[in-house]
mmCIF file of C-alpha atoms and ligand atoms in Angstrom:
data_model
loop_
_atom_site.group_PDB
_atom_site.id
_atom_site.type_symbol
_atom_site.label_atom_id
_atom_site.label_comp_id
_atom_site.label_asym_id
_atom_site.label_seq_id
_atom_site.Cartn_x
_atom_site.Cartn_y
_atom_site.Cartn_z
ATOM 1 C CA MET A 23 263.880 231.842 227.214
ATOM 2 C CA PRO A 24 267.500 232.712 229.194
ATOM 3 C CA ARG A 25 269.484 229.926 229.526
ATOM 4 C CA LEU A 26 271.689 230.236 232.677
ATOM 5 C CA LEU A 27 274.552 227.596 233.398
ATOM 6 C CA ILE A 28 276.667 227.156 236.638
ATOM 7 C CA GLN A 29 279.746 225.698 236.211
ATOM 8 C CA LEU A 30 281.827 223.530 238.321
ATOM 9 C CA GLU A 31 284.586 225.401 239.603
ATOM 10 C CA SER A 32 288.280 224.637 238.359
ATOM 11 C CA ALA A 33 290.573 226.622 240.546
ATOM 12 C CA MET A 34 292.368 224.935 242.981
ATOM 13 C CA GLY A 35 291.218 224.726 246.406
ATOM 14 C CA GLU A 36 287.761 226.364 245.027
ATOM 15 C CA THR A 37 284.994 225.083 247.545
ATOM 16 C CA ARG A 38 282.087 227.412 246.895
ATOM 17 C CA VAL A 39 279.627 227.227 244.120
ATOM 18 C CA ALA A 40 277.958 229.910 242.320
ATOM 19 C CA ALA A 41 274.153 228.830 242.832
ATOM 20 C CA SER A 42 272.534 227.089 245.484
ATOM 21 C CA PRO A 43 268.954 224.918 244.939
ATOM 22 C CA ASP A 44 267.121 227.675 246.442
ATOM 23 C CA THR A 45 268.665 230.750 244.104
ATOM 24 C CA VAL A 46 268.475 228.217 241.286
ATOM 25 C CA LYS A 47 264.426 227.683 242.056
ATOM 26 C CA LYS A 48 264.409 231.840 241.951
ATOM 27 C CA PHE A 49 265.908 231.797 238.805
ATOM 28 C CA LEU A 50 263.717 229.244 237.154
ATOM 29 C CA SER A 51 260.802 230.936 238.744
ATOM 30 C CA LEU A 52 262.041 234.240 236.885
ATOM 31 C CA GLY A 53 261.122 232.381 233.685
ATOM 32 C CA THR A 54 265.035 231.271 232.964
ATOM 33 C CA LYS A 55 266.309 227.172 232.083
ATOM 34 C CA VAL A 56 268.763 226.438 234.278
ATOM 35 C CA ALA A 57 271.987 223.574 233.572
ATOM 36 C CA ILE A 58 274.164 222.933 236.295
ATOM 37 C CA GLU A 59 277.489 221.343 235.726
ATOM 38 C CA ARG A 60 277.572 217.605 237.700
ATOM 39 C CA GLY A 61 279.520 217.960 240.913
ATOM 40 C CA ALA A 62 279.091 221.452 241.217
ATOM 41 C CA GLY A 63 277.875 222.025 244.332
ATOM 42 C CA LEU A 64 279.146 218.914 245.802
ATOM 43 C CA ALA A 65 281.818 220.564 248.118
ATOM 44 C CA ALA A 66 279.757 223.280 249.490
ATOM 45 C CA GLY A 67 277.477 220.495 250.261
ATOM 46 C CA PHE A 68 274.499 220.549 247.906
ATOM 47 C CA VAL A 69 274.073 217.676 246.430
ATOM 48 C CA ASP A 70 273.058 217.083 242.478
ATOM 49 C CA ALA A 71 270.227 215.561 243.334
ATOM 50 C CA ALA A 72 268.972 219.111 245.069
ATOM 51 C CA TYR A 73 269.823 220.937 242.245
ATOM 52 C CA GLY A 74 267.475 218.216 240.116
ATOM 53 C CA ASN A 75 264.662 218.627 242.474
ATOM 54 C CA VAL A 76 263.989 222.135 241.892
ATOM 55 C CA GLY A 77 264.054 222.041 237.973
ATOM 56 C CA ALA A 78 267.402 222.318 237.105
ATOM 57 C CA GLU A 79 268.878 220.215 233.914
ATOM 58 C CA LEU A 80 272.375 218.401 235.000
ATOM 59 C CA VAL A 81 275.187 218.518 232.778
ATOM 60 C CA THR A 82 278.347 216.760 232.170
ATOM 61 C CA PRO A 83 281.231 219.757 233.237
ATOM 62 C CA GLY A 84 282.874 221.170 230.037
ATOM 63 C CA ASP A 85 280.028 220.144 227.794
ATOM 64 C CA GLU A 86 280.251 221.677 224.483
ATOM 65 C CA GLN A 87 277.090 221.795 223.409
ATOM 66 C CA PHE A 88 276.022 223.414 227.001
ATOM 67 C CA TRP A 89 278.667 226.350 226.936
ATOM 68 C CA GLY A 90 277.562 227.220 223.129
ATOM 69 C CA GLN A 91 273.630 227.417 224.200
ATOM 70 C CA THR A 92 274.678 229.421 227.354
ATOM 71 C CA ASP A 93 273.180 232.852 227.584
ATOM 72 C CA LEU A 94 273.924 233.716 231.395
ATOM 73 C CA LEU A 95 277.008 231.198 232.541
ATOM 74 C CA LEU A 96 277.158 232.078 236.397
ATOM 75 C CA CYS A 97 280.702 231.519 238.292
ATOM 76 C CA VAL A 98 283.106 232.173 240.957
ATOM 77 C CA HIS A 99 286.385 232.577 239.299
ATOM 78 C CA ALA A 100 286.398 232.776 235.614
ATOM 79 C CA PRO A 101 286.401 230.451 233.195
ATOM 80 C CA SER A 102 289.674 229.332 231.721
ATOM 81 C CA GLU A 103 290.331 230.898 228.132
ATOM 82 C CA ILE A 104 289.591 227.710 226.168
ATOM 83 C CA SER A 105 286.478 227.432 227.734
ATOM 84 C CA LEU A 106 285.378 230.938 227.746
ATOM 85 C CA GLN A 107 285.912 230.091 223.741
ATOM 86 C CA LYS A 108 282.997 227.463 224.029
ATOM 87 C CA LEU A 109 280.834 230.247 224.608
ATOM 88 C CA ARG A 110 278.357 231.905 221.940
ATOM 89 C CA PRO A 111 279.255 235.453 220.806
ATOM 90 C CA GLY A 112 277.172 237.746 223.187
ATOM 91 C CA ALA A 113 277.041 235.443 226.152
ATOM 92 C CA THR A 114 277.176 237.128 229.761
ATOM 93 C CA ILE A 115 279.739 235.789 232.070
ATOM 94 C CA VAL A 116 279.335 237.235 236.189
ATOM 95 C CA GLY A 117 281.541 236.268 239.041
ATOM 96 C CA LEU A 118 284.426 237.661 240.420
ATOM 97 C CA LEU A 119 286.416 237.966 237.305
ATOM 98 C CA ALA A 120 289.481 238.908 239.212
ATOM 99 C CA PRO A 121 289.959 241.831 236.564
ATOM 100 C CA TYR A 122 292.189 244.441 237.609
ATOM 101 C CA SER A 123 295.551 243.754 235.603
ATOM 102 C CA ASN A 124 294.440 240.869 233.737
ATOM 103 C CA SER A 125 294.740 241.783 230.283
ATOM 104 C CA ALA A 126 294.489 237.910 229.651
ATOM 105 C CA LEU A 127 290.817 237.698 230.405
ATOM 106 C CA ALA A 128 290.214 241.060 228.403
ATOM 107 C CA ALA A 129 291.655 239.461 225.263
ATOM 108 C CA ALA A 130 289.413 236.219 225.863
ATOM 109 C CA LEU A 131 286.223 238.454 226.354
ATOM 110 C CA LYS A 132 287.251 240.063 222.904
ATOM 111 C CA SER A 133 288.263 237.477 221.244
ATOM 112 C CA ALA A 134 285.196 235.654 221.917
ATOM 113 C CA LYS A 135 282.769 238.749 222.310
ATOM 114 C CA LEU A 136 281.146 238.165 225.248
ATOM 115 C CA SER A 137 279.734 240.803 228.004
ATOM 116 C CA ALA A 138 280.957 240.238 231.401
ATOM 117 C CA MET A 139 279.719 241.383 234.467
ATOM 118 C CA ALA A 140 282.747 241.496 237.252
ATOM 119 C CA LEU A 141 281.547 242.133 240.943
ATOM 120 C CA GLU A 142 285.127 243.170 242.211
ATOM 121 C CA LEU A 143 283.619 246.474 240.419
ATOM 122 C CA LEU A 144 280.193 246.754 241.395
ATOM 123 C CA PRO A 145 279.173 250.143 242.794
ATOM 124 C CA ARG A 146 279.490 250.715 246.749
ATOM 125 C CA ILE A 147 276.272 252.149 246.528
ATOM 126 C CA SER A 148 273.061 251.241 248.728
ATOM 127 C CA ARG A 149 271.032 249.749 246.242
ATOM 128 C CA ALA A 150 273.979 247.425 245.517
ATOM 129 C CA GLN A 151 274.045 246.526 249.383
ATOM 130 C CA SER A 152 272.181 242.803 248.558
ATOM 131 C CA ALA A 153 274.153 242.190 244.884
ATOM 132 C CA ASP A 154 277.597 242.944 247.247
ATOM 133 C CA ALA A 155 279.462 239.932 246.670
ATOM 134 C CA LEU A 156 282.872 241.278 248.109
ATOM 135 C CA SER A 157 281.200 242.141 251.402
ATOM 136 C CA SER A 158 279.554 238.954 251.537
ATOM 137 C CA GLN A 159 282.999 236.747 251.477
ATOM 138 C CA ALA A 160 284.669 239.637 252.997
ATOM 139 C CA ASN A 161 282.869 238.951 256.341
ATOM 140 C CA ILE A 162 283.371 235.458 256.913
ATOM 141 C CA ALA A 163 287.343 236.040 255.833
ATOM 142 C CA GLY A 164 287.214 238.058 258.989
ATOM 143 C CA TYR A 165 285.042 235.804 261.222
ATOM 144 C CA LYS A 166 287.532 232.829 260.370
ATOM 145 C CA ALA A 167 290.355 234.607 260.942
ATOM 146 C CA VAL A 168 289.753 235.233 264.230
ATOM 147 C CA LEU A 169 288.879 231.542 264.421
ATOM 148 C CA LEU A 170 292.099 230.504 263.228
ATOM 149 C CA ALA A 171 294.149 233.288 265.186
ATOM 150 C CA ALA A 172 292.450 231.857 268.165
ATOM 151 C CA ALA A 173 292.838 228.265 267.591
ATOM 152 C CA ALA A 174 296.854 229.130 266.848
ATOM 153 C CA LEU A 175 297.473 230.935 269.882
ATOM 154 C CA ASP A 176 299.129 229.675 272.716
ATOM 155 C CA ARG A 177 296.746 231.510 275.189
ATOM 156 C CA TYR A 178 292.617 232.399 275.605
ATOM 157 C CA PHE A 179 291.235 234.787 274.337
ATOM 158 C CA PRO A 180 289.069 236.223 277.420
ATOM 159 C CA MET A 181 289.580 236.858 280.487
ATOM 160 C CA LEU A 182 289.051 234.121 282.986
ATOM 161 C CA MET A 183 288.968 234.342 286.556
ATOM 162 C CA THR A 184 289.438 231.053 287.751
ATOM 163 C CA ALA A 185 291.089 229.000 290.703
ATOM 164 C CA ALA A 186 294.735 228.732 289.571
ATOM 165 C CA GLY A 187 294.573 232.656 289.193
ATOM 166 C CA THR A 188 293.207 235.169 286.874
ATOM 167 C CA VAL A 189 294.398 234.898 283.043
ATOM 168 C CA GLN A 190 294.158 238.468 281.653
ATOM 169 C CA PRO A 191 292.648 239.109 277.799
ATOM 170 C CA ALA A 192 294.201 238.350 274.601
ATOM 171 C CA ARG A 193 295.029 241.522 272.737
ATOM 172 C CA VAL A 194 294.251 241.397 269.191
ATOM 173 C CA VAL A 195 295.111 244.477 266.331
ATOM 174 C CA VAL A 196 293.180 244.508 263.760
ATOM 175 C CA LEU A 197 295.005 246.123 260.568
ATOM 176 C CA GLY A 198 292.239 247.799 258.186
ATOM 177 C CA ALA A 199 288.430 248.046 259.286
ATOM 178 C CA GLY A 200 286.723 247.827 255.682
ATOM 179 C CA VAL A 201 284.523 244.733 255.976
ATOM 180 C CA ALA A 202 286.670 241.725 257.022
ATOM 181 C CA GLY A 203 287.635 243.936 259.649
ATOM 182 C CA LEU A 204 285.014 245.024 261.141
ATOM 183 C CA GLN A 205 283.457 241.200 261.478
ATOM 184 C CA ALA A 206 287.144 240.263 263.127
ATOM 185 C CA VAL A 207 286.599 242.942 265.437
ATOM 186 C CA ALA A 208 283.266 241.653 266.512
ATOM 187 C CA THR A 209 284.270 238.067 266.243
ATOM 188 C CA ALA A 210 287.504 238.700 269.206
ATOM 189 C CA LYS A 211 285.187 241.120 271.130
ATOM 190 C CA ARG A 212 282.646 238.254 271.142
ATOM 191 C CA LEU A 213 285.280 235.694 272.270
ATOM 192 C CA GLY A 214 286.651 238.129 275.235
ATOM 193 C CA ALA A 215 289.744 240.123 273.677
ATOM 194 C CA VAL A 216 290.536 243.410 273.853
ATOM 195 C CA VAL A 217 290.566 244.770 270.698
ATOM 196 C CA TYR A 218 292.686 247.317 268.862
ATOM 197 C CA VAL A 219 292.242 248.882 265.137
ATOM 198 C CA SER A 220 294.312 250.847 262.621
ATOM 199 C CA ASP A 221 292.715 251.999 259.656
ATOM 200 C CA VAL A 222 292.850 255.540 257.848
ATOM 201 C CA ARG A 223 289.554 256.189 256.639
ATOM 202 C CA SER A 224 287.789 259.009 259.059
ATOM 203 C CA ALA A 225 284.321 257.211 258.775
ATOM 204 C CA VAL A 226 285.908 253.751 260.984
ATOM 205 C CA LYS A 227 286.398 255.113 264.401
ATOM 206 C CA GLU A 228 283.194 255.719 264.942
ATOM 207 C CA GLN A 229 282.446 252.248 263.641
ATOM 208 C CA VAL A 230 285.325 250.324 265.395
ATOM 209 C CA GLU A 231 283.670 252.309 268.473
ATOM 210 C CA SER A 232 280.570 251.077 268.459
ATOM 211 C CA LEU A 233 281.700 247.409 268.333
ATOM 212 C CA GLY A 234 283.644 248.261 271.478
ATOM 213 C CA ALA A 235 287.491 249.007 270.116
ATOM 214 C CA ARG A 236 289.822 251.012 270.326
ATOM 215 C CA PHE A 237 290.892 253.085 267.647
ATOM 216 C CA ILE A 238 294.514 254.070 266.679
ATOM 217 C CA ASP A 239 294.416 257.562 265.574
ATOM 218 C CA PRO A 240 296.353 257.420 261.774
ATOM 219 C CA PRO A 241 299.979 259.363 262.233
ATOM 220 C CA GLU A 242 299.261 263.150 261.920
ATOM 221 C CA ILE A 243 301.155 263.610 258.974
ATOM 222 C CA GLU A 244 300.316 265.254 255.552
ATOM 223 C CA GLN A 245 300.011 262.817 253.469
ATOM 224 C CA ARG A 246 296.917 260.930 254.742
ATOM 225 C CA PRO A 247 295.624 258.846 251.727
ATOM 226 C CA ASP A 248 292.212 259.865 250.472
ATOM 227 C CA GLU A 249 289.122 257.655 250.164
ATOM 228 C CA SER A 250 286.901 257.518 246.964
ATOM 229 C CA GLY A 251 283.536 255.019 246.748
ATOM 230 C CA GLY A 252 283.937 254.251 250.119
ATOM 231 C CA TYR A 253 287.517 252.672 249.700
ATOM 232 C CA ALA A 254 291.027 253.960 250.717
ATOM 233 C CA LYS A 255 293.585 255.442 248.390
ATOM 234 C CA GLN A 256 297.423 254.522 248.007
ATOM 235 C CA ALA A 257 298.695 255.951 250.809
ATOM 236 C CA SER A 258 302.494 257.611 249.827
ATOM 237 C CA GLU A 259 305.848 255.351 251.617
ATOM 238 C CA ALA A 260 306.294 258.490 254.105
ATOM 239 C CA PHE A 261 302.453 257.823 255.254
ATOM 240 C CA LEU A 262 302.971 253.731 255.171
ATOM 241 C CA ALA A 263 306.845 254.753 257.184
ATOM 242 C CA ALA A 264 305.119 256.722 259.777
ATOM 243 C CA GLN A 265 302.011 254.360 260.225
ATOM 244 C CA ARG A 266 305.024 251.144 260.811
ATOM 245 C CA GLU A 267 306.820 253.440 263.633
ATOM 246 C CA GLN A 268 303.456 253.918 265.144
ATOM 247 C CA LEU A 269 302.179 250.553 265.024
ATOM 248 C CA SER A 270 305.274 248.773 266.425
ATOM 249 C CA ASN A 271 305.124 249.547 270.047
ATOM 250 C CA GLN A 272 301.028 248.088 269.180
ATOM 251 C CA LEU A 273 302.272 244.924 267.983
ATOM 252 C CA ALA A 274 305.272 244.439 270.439
ATOM 253 C CA GLU A 275 302.218 243.899 273.061
ATOM 254 C CA ALA A 276 299.883 241.901 270.611
ATOM 255 C CA ASP A 277 299.056 238.261 271.009
ATOM 256 C CA VAL A 278 296.850 238.804 267.829
ATOM 257 C CA VAL A 279 297.130 240.749 264.673
ATOM 258 C CA ILE A 280 294.441 240.103 261.861
ATOM 259 C CA CYS A 281 295.864 241.958 258.878
ATOM 260 C CA THR A 282 293.061 243.505 256.701
ATOM 261 C CA ALA A 283 294.341 246.142 255.058
ATOM 262 C CA GLN A 284 293.982 246.819 251.515
ATOM 263 C CA VAL A 285 293.430 249.217 248.502
ATOM 264 C CA PRO A 286 291.673 247.848 245.437
ATOM 265 C CA GLY A 287 293.469 246.450 242.586
ATOM 266 C CA ARG A 288 297.021 247.843 244.550
ATOM 267 C CA LYS A 289 299.818 245.767 245.927
ATOM 268 C CA ALA A 290 298.394 245.672 249.878
ATOM 269 C CA PRO A 291 300.078 247.989 251.925
ATOM 270 C CA ARG A 292 302.962 247.089 253.598
ATOM 271 C CA LEU A 293 302.145 247.477 257.656
ATOM 272 C CA ILE A 294 304.555 244.765 259.586
ATOM 273 C CA SER A 295 307.861 244.971 258.296
ATOM 274 C CA ASP A 296 310.860 242.469 259.981
ATOM 275 C CA LEU A 297 311.506 244.722 262.751
ATOM 276 C CA MET A 298 308.391 244.282 264.433
ATOM 277 C CA LEU A 299 307.808 240.787 263.810
ATOM 278 C CA ASP A 300 311.138 240.535 265.862
ATOM 279 C CA ARG A 301 309.563 242.875 268.708
ATOM 280 C CA MET A 302 306.752 240.609 268.643
ATOM 281 C CA ARG A 303 306.547 237.878 271.171
ATOM 282 C CA PRO A 304 307.058 234.091 270.879
ATOM 283 C CA GLY A 305 303.424 232.360 270.437
ATOM 284 C CA ALA A 306 301.810 235.542 268.793
ATOM 285 C CA VAL A 307 299.755 234.680 265.871
ATOM 286 C CA VAL A 308 299.564 237.169 263.115
ATOM 287 C CA VAL A 309 296.722 236.476 259.912
ATOM 288 C CA ASP A 310 297.298 238.360 257.094
ATOM 289 C CA LEU A 311 294.123 238.520 254.843
ATOM 290 C CA ALA A 312 295.842 240.372 252.593
ATOM 291 C CA VAL A 313 298.628 237.566 251.434
ATOM 292 C CA GLU A 314 297.447 237.522 247.785
ATOM 293 C CA GLN A 315 297.774 241.239 247.172
ATOM 294 C CA GLY A 316 301.382 240.835 248.577
ATOM 295 C CA GLY A 317 300.678 240.762 252.370
ATOM 296 C CA ASN A 318 300.627 243.479 255.113
ATOM 297 C CA CYS A 319 302.749 241.800 256.768
ATOM 298 C CA ALA A 320 306.406 240.975 255.705
ATOM 299 C CA ASN A 321 307.174 236.281 255.090
ATOM 300 C CA THR A 322 303.935 235.736 255.026
ATOM 301 C CA ARG A 323 303.194 233.025 252.141
ATOM 302 C CA PRO A 324 299.429 232.194 250.650
ATOM 303 C CA GLY A 325 297.977 229.256 252.453
ATOM 304 C CA GLU A 326 301.133 228.894 254.522
ATOM 305 C CA THR A 327 302.022 228.921 258.238
ATOM 306 C CA VAL A 328 305.475 230.033 258.865
ATOM 307 C CA ASP A 329 306.907 230.213 262.289
ATOM 308 C CA ARG A 330 309.415 233.077 262.660
ATOM 309 C CA ASN A 331 311.007 232.781 265.914
ATOM 310 C CA GLY A 332 307.726 231.504 267.936
ATOM 311 C CA VAL A 333 305.473 233.805 266.167
ATOM 312 C CA LYS A 334 303.050 232.121 263.957
ATOM 313 C CA LEU A 335 302.348 233.925 260.177
ATOM 314 C CA ILE A 336 299.234 232.833 258.933
ATOM 315 C CA GLY A 337 298.935 233.766 255.300
ATOM 316 C CA ALA A 338 295.115 233.059 255.591
ATOM 317 C CA SER A 339 294.056 233.632 251.182
ATOM 318 C CA ASP A 340 291.077 231.469 250.726
ATOM 319 C CA LEU A 341 289.173 231.872 253.826
ATOM 320 C CA PRO A 342 285.901 232.298 252.340
ATOM 321 C CA CYS A 343 286.649 228.591 250.741
ATOM 322 C CA SER A 344 286.977 226.835 254.660
ATOM 323 C CA VAL A 345 283.290 227.800 255.252
ATOM 324 C CA PRO A 346 281.825 227.092 251.524
ATOM 325 C CA ASN A 347 278.185 226.222 252.294
ATOM 326 C CA HIS A 348 277.073 229.567 253.621
ATOM 327 C CA ALA A 349 279.674 231.541 251.759
ATOM 328 C CA SER A 350 277.888 229.474 248.556
ATOM 329 C CA ALA A 351 275.140 230.267 249.496
ATOM 330 C CA LEU A 352 275.877 233.629 250.157
ATOM 331 C CA TYR A 353 277.609 234.575 246.884
ATOM 332 C CA SER A 354 274.432 232.819 245.130
ATOM 333 C CA ARG A 355 272.256 235.473 246.943
ATOM 334 C CA ASN A 356 274.453 238.053 245.432
ATOM 335 C CA LEU A 357 273.815 237.192 242.144
ATOM 336 C CA VAL A 358 270.043 237.104 242.715
ATOM 337 C CA ALA A 359 270.243 240.091 243.600
ATOM 338 C CA LEU A 360 272.592 241.691 240.753
ATOM 339 C CA LEU A 361 270.395 239.171 238.151
ATOM 340 C CA GLU A 362 266.806 239.516 239.244
ATOM 341 C CA PRO A 363 266.585 243.037 236.865
ATOM 342 C CA VAL A 364 268.413 241.694 234.151
ATOM 343 C CA LEU A 365 266.003 238.746 233.971
ATOM 344 C CA LYS A 366 262.969 240.827 233.907
ATOM 345 C CA ASP A 367 259.719 239.418 231.972
ATOM 346 C CA GLY A 368 262.039 236.373 230.520
ATOM 347 C CA GLN A 369 264.646 238.216 228.687
ATOM 348 C CA LEU A 370 268.219 239.138 229.458
ATOM 349 C CA SER A 371 269.056 242.379 229.105
ATOM 350 C CA LEU A 372 271.691 244.573 229.954
ATOM 351 C CA ASN A 373 270.680 248.443 230.848
ATOM 352 C CA ILE A 374 274.155 249.771 230.813
ATOM 353 C CA GLU A 375 272.458 253.600 231.555
ATOM 354 C CA ASP A 376 271.730 251.538 234.966
ATOM 355 C CA GLU A 377 274.839 252.580 237.334
ATOM 356 C CA LEU A 378 274.919 248.975 239.114
ATOM 357 C CA ILE A 379 275.487 247.282 235.674
ATOM 358 C CA ALA A 380 277.920 249.974 234.509
ATOM 359 C CA GLY A 381 280.149 250.062 236.850
ATOM 360 C CA CYS A 382 280.492 246.216 237.083
ATOM 361 C CA LEU A 383 280.451 245.324 232.734
ATOM 362 C CA ILE A 384 283.667 245.032 232.054
ATOM 363 C CA SER A 385 282.720 243.878 228.646
ATOM 364 C CA HIS A 386 279.832 244.159 226.214
ATOM 365 C CA ASN A 387 279.350 241.579 223.251
ATOM 366 C CA GLY A 388 283.424 242.059 223.246
ATOM 367 C CA GLU A 389 283.521 245.854 223.484
ATOM 368 C CA ILE A 390 286.170 246.264 226.396
ATOM 369 C CA ARG A 391 285.006 249.000 229.195
ATOM 370 C CA HIS A 392 287.112 249.708 232.235
ATOM 371 C CA ASN A 393 290.054 249.634 230.352
ATOM 372 C CA ASN A 394 291.796 251.229 232.900
ATOM 373 C CA VAL A 395 291.147 248.456 235.215
ATOM 374 C CA PHE A 396 292.506 245.759 232.955
ATOM 375 C CA ASN A 397 295.480 247.559 232.598
ATOM 376 C CA MET A 398 295.939 248.689 236.240
ATOM 377 C CA GLY A 399 299.663 248.008 237.847
ATOM 378 C CA GLY A 400 300.061 246.221 240.903
ATOM 379 C CA SER A 401 302.648 248.643 242.350
ATOM 380 C CA ASN A 402 302.410 250.376 245.455
HETATM 381 P P1 NAD B 528 289.064 247.193 251.416
HETATM 382 O O1 NAD B 528 289.306 245.470 251.705
HETATM 383 O O2 NAD B 528 289.066 247.284 250.092
HETATM 384 O O3 NAD B 528 290.235 247.248 252.508
HETATM 385 C C1 NAD B 528 289.856 246.918 254.150
HETATM 386 C C2 NAD B 528 290.059 248.242 254.552
HETATM 387 O O4 NAD B 528 291.574 248.183 254.693
HETATM 388 C C3 NAD B 528 290.037 249.383 254.194
HETATM 389 O O5 NAD B 528 288.684 250.026 255.444
HETATM 390 C C4 NAD B 528 290.555 250.652 254.027
HETATM 391 O O6 NAD B 528 290.187 251.757 254.316
HETATM 392 C C5 NAD B 528 291.504 250.103 254.949
HETATM 393 N N1 NAD B 528 293.000 250.143 254.888
HETATM 394 C C6 NAD B 528 293.801 250.660 253.486
HETATM 395 N N2 NAD B 528 294.904 250.657 253.698
HETATM 396 C C7 NAD B 528 295.201 251.301 255.109
HETATM 397 C C8 NAD B 528 296.153 251.240 255.640
HETATM 398 N N3 NAD B 528 297.628 252.014 255.258
HETATM 399 N N4 NAD B 528 296.630 251.143 256.956
HETATM 400 C C9 NAD B 528 295.190 250.886 257.648
HETATM 401 N N5 NAD B 528 294.074 250.708 256.758
HETATM 402 C C10 NAD B 528 293.740 250.426 255.507
HETATM 403 O O7 NAD B 528 287.713 247.841 251.760
HETATM 404 P P2 NAD B 528 286.350 247.104 252.358
HETATM 405 O O8 NAD B 528 286.119 245.823 253.023
HETATM 406 O O9 NAD B 528 286.162 246.458 250.619
HETATM 407 O O10 NAD B 528 285.434 248.436 252.119
HETATM 408 C C11 NAD B 528 285.704 249.568 252.470
HETATM 409 C C12 NAD B 528 284.454 250.020 252.840
HETATM 410 O O11 NAD B 528 283.578 250.355 251.890
HETATM 411 C C13 NAD B 528 283.013 249.428 253.949
HETATM 412 O O12 NAD B 528 283.598 250.060 255.164
HETATM 413 C C14 NAD B 528 282.349 250.297 253.905
HETATM 414 O O13 NAD B 528 282.589 251.524 254.523
HETATM 415 C C15 NAD B 528 282.302 250.590 252.337
HETATM 416 N N6 NAD B 528 280.961 249.635 251.816
HETATM 417 C C16 NAD B 528 279.909 250.383 251.722
HETATM 418 C C17 NAD B 528 279.011 249.322 250.853
HETATM 419 C C18 NAD B 528 277.958 249.597 250.262
HETATM 420 O O14 NAD B 528 277.412 250.725 250.645
HETATM 421 N N7 NAD B 528 277.369 248.966 248.984
HETATM 422 C C19 NAD B 528 279.505 247.968 251.039
HETATM 423 C C20 NAD B 528 280.429 247.603 251.507
HETATM 424 C C21 NAD B 528 281.418 248.464 252.007
#
């Protein structure tokens, strides 16, 4: 019977957990034994007793004996290298393992002879949608980014006709219309803003317009970035310069800018320069969701709000952690969707021929796969 362990997350500011009581119940029904570290769900609103009541065993965090018996470790972030050494050879870890350019993780997986599935690398195919943790978390980030912006803005979002006169709706520019960006568009529209969107992928225009926003066509220069697997590829510096020039006028009129433009494994494209910020009005707000990847906007800092001549620059690095109950519930369901086929007939078996498993399996019993991801440069 496979033994599952759910870890208490130790990363600073992390409030999520990799299993809810509902998904623990589901894993038990699949013929597994489930242990959870005490307090693992507390910050997400799931008390220990709720896990105990559905049949999980509550264990002391970091208990060597339990780690040594575990077949499958569910986590949000990869455990520390020291903790990984506690797992037995052949055990599997599953989570948002941040594999890009992470040679230390590769070395730890290799030396402990572990298997590891990094959810960031799940192929974007329809069969994978229910397991797509990047999407479930990005959706939350897009929603929360708009709420943060609305709370920080010195104006209303909706158009209002009051006895004291008419208030014009806020003007919101969303940079990048992937999962987070589209949710930001929908949320800003629901609050009554007028929304403009910039993206480099051609498929996006229709999605943006169907949400009632206006699409800013990318600059018409030859080096428009390619796309692959639903993702944009890295743009050339010439393209980004043309894009900044194009966006500069838009931003000068904006009340809010939500930055979500990303290229997997690369530094985020720099879309807002100091000169563009100089043209924004005092009181405007920029929320940069790409801040951990270097930021779409100059001067943003992870987890901080910087006041730059009256423009508030919010470095929104961990927004899913600010909605931990739903973020955990959705993340947990993503894990069930991914692992249900792996736990068939009360056995744990990784079918490495399966496109889904092959896509995200970065290590198989310590044999490193996807070396290109581990060795990826972070340069733009
Ligand atoms: P992401 O976080 O990697 O990037 C966010 C957005 O930034 C993307 O839309 C990208 O085109 C855009 N971007 C990159 N460079 C830019 C630039 N210079 N200027 C403006 N925008 C720029 O992407 P994501 O949100 O994880 O997903 C991207 C797409 O993948 C989705 O929109 C969707 O079409 C697809 N997807 C498919 C599935 C599935 O079928 N299972 C699931 C989720 C997403």
